[in-house]
Amino acid sequence: MAKTAVITGASSGIGAAAARSLAGDGYRVVLGARRLEQLEALAQELDGEALALDVTDPKSVSELAAAVPSCDVLVNNAGGALGLDPLSESDEEQWRWMYEANVLGTMRMTRALLPSLVESGNGHIVTVTSIAAFEIYRGGAGYSAAKHGQRAMLRALRLELLGDPVRITEIAPGMVETEFSAVRFGGDQEAAKRVYAGMEPLRAEDVAECIRWAVAQPEHVNIDEIVVRPRDQATATEVHRQKD
Ligand code: NAP
């Protein structure tokens, strides 16, 4: 029987690409996100299953877990950033959402599916954090705080699961051109485009390949973390851009 991979935030970007990659490796994919229409189209293409999921809502997470009879791989990918304001002008609602989606969402999904992951005999939890999990930049305090928190949580989990048949991998990408920046800027496509102006960002597929590769390693091999950036990006703030 095919192994099952549950991917959160699979309606766009890195999550959708990861679903394609894992389905390509023979996994039965279960796709979770809030936009069910996008999910259903992808599920049909991949012969997978689409389930409505809001990781900020404990009830929604429990419902998804109840609908998944077995789970071999969990990809905690749902999340993102809201706003780029300095801390002096920070919006508490945006900060709260970033913490809920990135940190508590990952905790809830992991806690809900952990029994199945252990029972599989070779479970794997892959979580997409960011270089913001260990770097900071102006205007990124809220997002960096959430991603730093998500990373700390994964490291504690790695200790707690030592001895259990579950691998833990953190994928920390730099700039990836997805819906991420449009979401961050409240749907402002021009502002989102400027983020990647004059440089070549990663594509969602580049990150998906990191996820697929980490999962494909033999079961005694735990890829602890992968940091992946565009060649044009050395740090969160040092980006090479063509002038014209
Ligand atoms: P994206 O295209 O905006 O995808 C984000 C995904 O998360 C969407 O499928 C969205 O689906 C889902 N999502 C958001 N809130 C959710 C919620 N409450 N419950 C369930 N699903 C939710 O952006 P992306 O770049 O692929 O982002 C994926 C992950 O990569 C995020 O954790 C992000 O922080 C991280 N990351 C991105 C970059 C980058 O530069 N793009 C860099 C480093 C790390 P719905 O809206 O349908 O719910």
Coordinates of C-alpha atoms and ligand atoms in Angstrom, one line a residue:
M1 CA 0.0 0.0 0.0
A2 CA 1.2 3.5 -0.8
K3 CA 2.6 5.6 2.0
T4 CA 0.7 8.7 3.0
A5 CA 2.1 12.2 3.1
V6 CA 0.0 15.0 4.6
I7 CA 1.0 18.4 3.3
T8 CA -0.3 21.6 4.9
G9 CA -0.6 24.8 2.9
A10 CA -0.8 22.7 -0.3
S11 CA -3.1 25.2 -2.2
S12 CA -0.1 27.2 -3.6
G13 CA 3.6 27.7 -3.6
I14 CA 6.0 25.4 -1.8
G15 CA 3.2 23.2 -0.4
A16 CA 1.6 22.5 -3.9
A17 CA 5.1 21.8 -5.3
A18 CA 6.0 19.5 -2.4
A19 CA 2.7 17.6 -3.0
R20 CA 3.7 17.1 -6.7
S21 CA 7.2 15.9 -5.8
L22 CA 6.0 13.5 -3.1
A23 CA 3.2 12.1 -5.3
G24 CA 5.9 11.7 -8.0
D25 CA 7.8 9.5 -5.5
G26 CA 4.7 7.3 -5.0
Y27 CA 3.2 8.9 -1.9
R28 CA -0.6 9.1 -1.6
V29 CA -0.9 12.8 -0.8
V30 CA -3.4 14.4 1.5
L31 CA -3.6 18.2 0.9
G32 CA -4.7 20.7 3.5
A33 CA -5.4 24.4 3.3
R34 CA -8.2 26.9 3.5
R35 CA -8.9 27.4 -0.2
L36 CA -10.6 24.1 -1.0
E37 CA -11.1 24.9 -4.7
Q38 CA -7.3 25.1 -5.5
L39 CA -6.7 22.0 -3.3
E40 CA -9.4 19.9 -5.1
A41 CA -7.9 20.7 -8.5
L42 CA -4.4 19.6 -7.4
A43 CA -5.8 16.5 -5.6
Q44 CA -7.5 15.5 -8.8
E45 CA -4.3 15.9 -10.8
L46 CA -2.3 13.9 -8.2
D47 CA -5.0 11.3 -7.4
G48 CA -4.8 12.6 -3.8
E49 CA -7.3 13.9 -1.3
A50 CA -8.2 17.5 -0.5
L51 CA -9.3 18.4 3.0
A52 CA -10.2 21.9 4.3
L53 CA -7.8 23.0 6.9
D54 CA -7.1 26.1 9.0
V55 CA -4.1 25.4 11.2
T56 CA -5.0 28.3 13.4
D57 CA -8.2 26.5 14.4
P58 CA -7.8 23.5 16.8
K59 CA -11.1 22.0 15.7
S60 CA -10.1 22.1 12.0
V61 CA -6.8 20.4 12.8
S62 CA -8.6 17.7 14.8
E63 CA -11.1 17.1 12.0
L64 CA -8.3 16.6 9.5
A65 CA -6.4 14.2 11.8
A66 CA -9.6 12.2 12.3
A67 CA -10.1 11.9 8.5
V68 CA -6.5 10.6 8.0
P69 CA -6.3 6.9 9.0
S70 CA -2.5 6.7 8.6
C71 CA 0.3 9.1 8.1
D72 CA 4.0 8.4 7.2
V73 CA 5.1 11.9 6.3
L74 CA 3.8 15.3 7.6
V75 CA 4.9 18.4 5.8
N76 CA 4.3 21.4 8.1
N77 CA 4.3 24.1 5.4
A78 CA 1.3 26.3 6.1
G79 CA 2.3 29.8 7.3
G80 CA 3.7 33.0 6.1
A81 CA 4.2 36.7 7.0
L82 CA 1.9 39.6 7.3
G83 CA 3.3 43.2 7.1
L84 CA 6.8 44.7 7.0
D85 CA 6.3 47.5 9.6
P86 CA 8.9 48.4 12.2
L87 CA 8.1 47.2 15.7
S88 CA 7.2 50.7 16.7
E89 CA 4.2 50.5 14.4
S90 CA 3.5 46.8 14.8
D91 CA 0.0 45.5 14.3
E92 CA -0.9 43.0 17.1
E93 CA -3.4 41.1 14.9
Q94 CA -0.7 40.5 12.3
W95 CA 1.8 39.3 14.9
R96 CA -0.9 37.1 16.5
W97 CA -1.7 35.5 13.1
M98 CA 2.0 34.9 12.3
Y99 CA 2.5 33.1 15.7
E100 CA -0.8 31.2 15.3
A101 CA -0.1 30.0 11.8
N102 CA 3.6 29.3 11.9
V103 CA 4.2 28.2 15.5
L104 CA 0.9 26.9 17.0
G105 CA -0.2 25.6 13.6
T106 CA 2.9 23.4 13.4
M107 CA 2.5 22.3 17.0
R108 CA -1.2 21.4 16.5
M109 CA -0.6 19.4 13.3
T110 CA 2.4 17.6 14.8
R111 CA 0.6 16.7 18.0
A112 CA -2.5 15.5 16.2
L113 CA -0.6 13.3 13.7
L114 CA 2.2 12.1 16.0
P115 CA 0.5 8.8 17.0
S116 CA 0.1 7.8 13.3
L117 CA 3.6 8.9 12.5
V118 CA 5.0 6.7 15.3
E119 CA 2.8 3.8 14.4
S120 CA 4.0 3.9 10.8
G121 CA 7.3 2.7 12.0
N122 CA 9.2 5.2 9.9
G123 CA 7.5 8.6 10.3
H124 CA 8.9 11.9 9.1
I125 CA 8.0 15.4 10.0
V126 CA 9.3 18.0 7.6
T127 CA 8.8 21.6 8.5
V128 CA 9.3 24.7 6.3
T129 CA 10.7 27.5 8.5
S130 CA 12.8 30.2 6.8
I131 CA 16.2 31.8 7.0
A132 CA 14.1 34.2 9.2
A133 CA 14.3 31.3 11.8
F134 CA 17.9 32.4 12.5
E135 CA 18.4 35.7 10.8
I136 CA 16.6 39.1 11.3
Y137 CA 15.9 42.1 9.1
R138 CA 14.2 45.5 9.6
G139 CA 10.5 45.1 9.5
G140 CA 10.7 41.4 10.0
A141 CA 10.5 41.3 13.8
G142 CA 7.1 39.6 14.0
Y143 CA 7.8 37.1 11.2
S144 CA 11.4 36.3 12.5
A145 CA 10.0 35.9 16.1
A146 CA 7.5 33.4 14.8
K147 CA 10.0 31.5 12.7
H148 CA 12.7 31.5 15.4
G149 CA 10.0 30.1 17.7
Q150 CA 9.0 27.4 15.2
R151 CA 12.7 26.4 14.9
A152 CA 13.2 26.2 18.6
M153 CA 10.1 24.0 18.9
L154 CA 11.4 21.6 16.3
R155 CA 14.7 21.3 18.1
A156 CA 13.0 20.4 21.3
L157 CA 10.8 17.9 19.4
R158 CA 14.0 16.3 18.0
L159 CA 15.1 15.6 21.6
E160 CA 11.7 14.4 22.7
L161 CA 11.4 11.9 19.9
L162 CA 14.8 10.5 20.2
G163 CA 14.3 6.7 20.3
D164 CA 11.0 6.9 18.4
P165 CA 10.9 5.9 14.7
V166 CA 10.2 9.5 13.6
R167 CA 12.6 11.8 11.7
I168 CA 12.6 15.6 12.0
T169 CA 13.7 17.9 9.2
E170 CA 13.7 21.6 9.0
I171 CA 13.8 23.3 5.6
A172 CA 14.9 26.9 5.8
P173 CA 14.6 28.7 2.5
G174 CA 15.6 32.2 1.5
M175 CA 13.6 34.1 -1.1
V176 CA 11.1 32.0 -3.0
E177 CA 8.7 33.5 -5.6
T178 CA 5.3 32.3 -4.5
E179 CA 2.2 34.0 -3.2
F180 CA 4.2 34.7 0.0
S181 CA 4.9 38.4 -0.7
A182 CA 1.5 39.2 -2.1
V183 CA 0.0 37.8 1.1
R184 CA 2.5 39.7 3.2
F185 CA 1.5 43.0 1.4
G186 CA -2.2 42.4 1.7
G187 CA -2.6 41.5 -2.0
D188 CA -0.5 44.4 -3.4
Q189 CA 1.0 42.6 -6.5
E190 CA 3.3 45.5 -7.4
A191 CA 4.8 45.5 -3.9
A192 CA 5.2 41.8 -4.1
K193 CA 7.0 42.0 -7.5
R194 CA 9.5 44.6 -6.2
V195 CA 10.7 42.0 -3.7
Y196 CA 12.2 39.9 -6.5
A197 CA 13.2 42.8 -8.9
G198 CA 16.5 42.3 -10.7
M199 CA 17.3 39.0 -8.9
E200 CA 16.5 35.4 -9.5
P201 CA 14.6 33.9 -6.6
L202 CA 14.1 30.2 -5.8
R203 CA 11.1 28.6 -7.3
A204 CA 8.7 26.6 -5.2
E205 CA 9.9 23.4 -7.1
D206 CA 13.5 24.1 -5.8
V207 CA 12.3 23.9 -2.2
A208 CA 10.0 20.9 -3.0
E209 CA 13.1 19.0 -4.3
C210 CA 14.8 19.6 -0.9
I211 CA 11.8 18.2 0.9
R212 CA 11.6 15.2 -1.5
W213 CA 15.3 14.4 -1.1
A214 CA 15.3 14.6 2.7
V215 CA 12.3 12.2 2.8
A216 CA 13.9 9.8 0.3
Q217 CA 16.9 9.2 2.4
P218 CA 17.2 5.8 4.1
E219 CA 15.2 5.6 7.3
H220 CA 18.3 5.7 9.6
V221 CA 19.4 9.0 8.0
N222 CA 17.9 12.2 9.6
I223 CA 18.6 15.3 7.6
D224 CA 18.3 17.8 10.5
E225 CA 18.2 21.0 8.4
I226 CA 18.6 22.3 4.9
V227 CA 19.2 26.0 4.3
V228 CA 18.6 26.9 0.7
R229 CA 18.9 30.3 -0.9
P230 CA 19.0 31.8 -4.3
R231 CA 22.6 32.3 -5.6
D232 CA 21.6 36.0 -5.6
Q233 CA 21.0 36.1 -1.9
A234 CA 23.8 35.8 0.7
T235 CA 21.8 36.8 3.8
A236 CA 18.3 38.0 4.6
T237 CA 19.4 41.6 3.7
E238 CA 22.3 41.0 1.2
V239 CA 20.7 40.5 -2.2
H240 CA 22.5 41.0 -5.6
R241 CA 20.2 42.8 -8.1
Q242 CA 20.9 43.6 -11.8
K243 CA 20.8 47.4 -12.3
D244 CA 18.7 47.5 -15.5
Ligands
NAP1 P1 2.2 30.8 -0.3 O1 2.2 30.6 -1.7 O2 1.5 32.0 0.3 O3 1.7 29.5 0.5 C1 1.2 29.5 1.8 C2 0.3 28.3 2.0 O4 -0.1 28.3 3.3 C3 -0.9 28.4 1.2 O5 -1.2 27.2 0.6 C4 -2.0 28.8 2.2 O6 -3.3 28.3 1.8 C5 -1.5 28.1 3.4 N1 -2.0 28.7 4.6 C6 -1.9 29.9 5.1 N2 -2.5 30.1 6.3 C7 -3.1 28.8 6.5 C8 -3.9 28.4 7.6 N3 -4.2 29.1 8.6 N4 -4.3 27.1 7.5 C9 -3.9 26.3 6.5 N5 -3.2 26.7 5.5 C10 -2.7 28.0 5.5 O7 3.7 30.9 0.3 P2 4.9 29.9 0.3 O8 6.1 30.7 0.0 O9 4.6 28.7 -0.5 O10 4.9 29.6 1.9 C11 5.0 28.3 2.4 C12 5.9 28.3 3.7 O11 7.2 28.7 3.3 C13 5.4 29.3 4.7 O12 5.6 28.7 6.0 C14 6.4 30.4 4.6 O13 6.6 31.1 5.8 C15 7.7 29.7 4.2 N6 8.7 30.4 3.5 C16 8.5 31.1 2.4 C17 9.5 31.8 1.8 C18 9.3 32.7 0.5 O14 10.1 33.5 0.2 N7 8.3 32.4 -0.3 C19 10.8 31.8 2.3 C20 11.0 31.1 3.5 C21 10.0 30.4 4.0 P3 -4.7 28.9 2.0 O15 -4.5 30.4 1.8 O16 -5.5 28.2 1.0 O17 -5.1 28.5 3.4

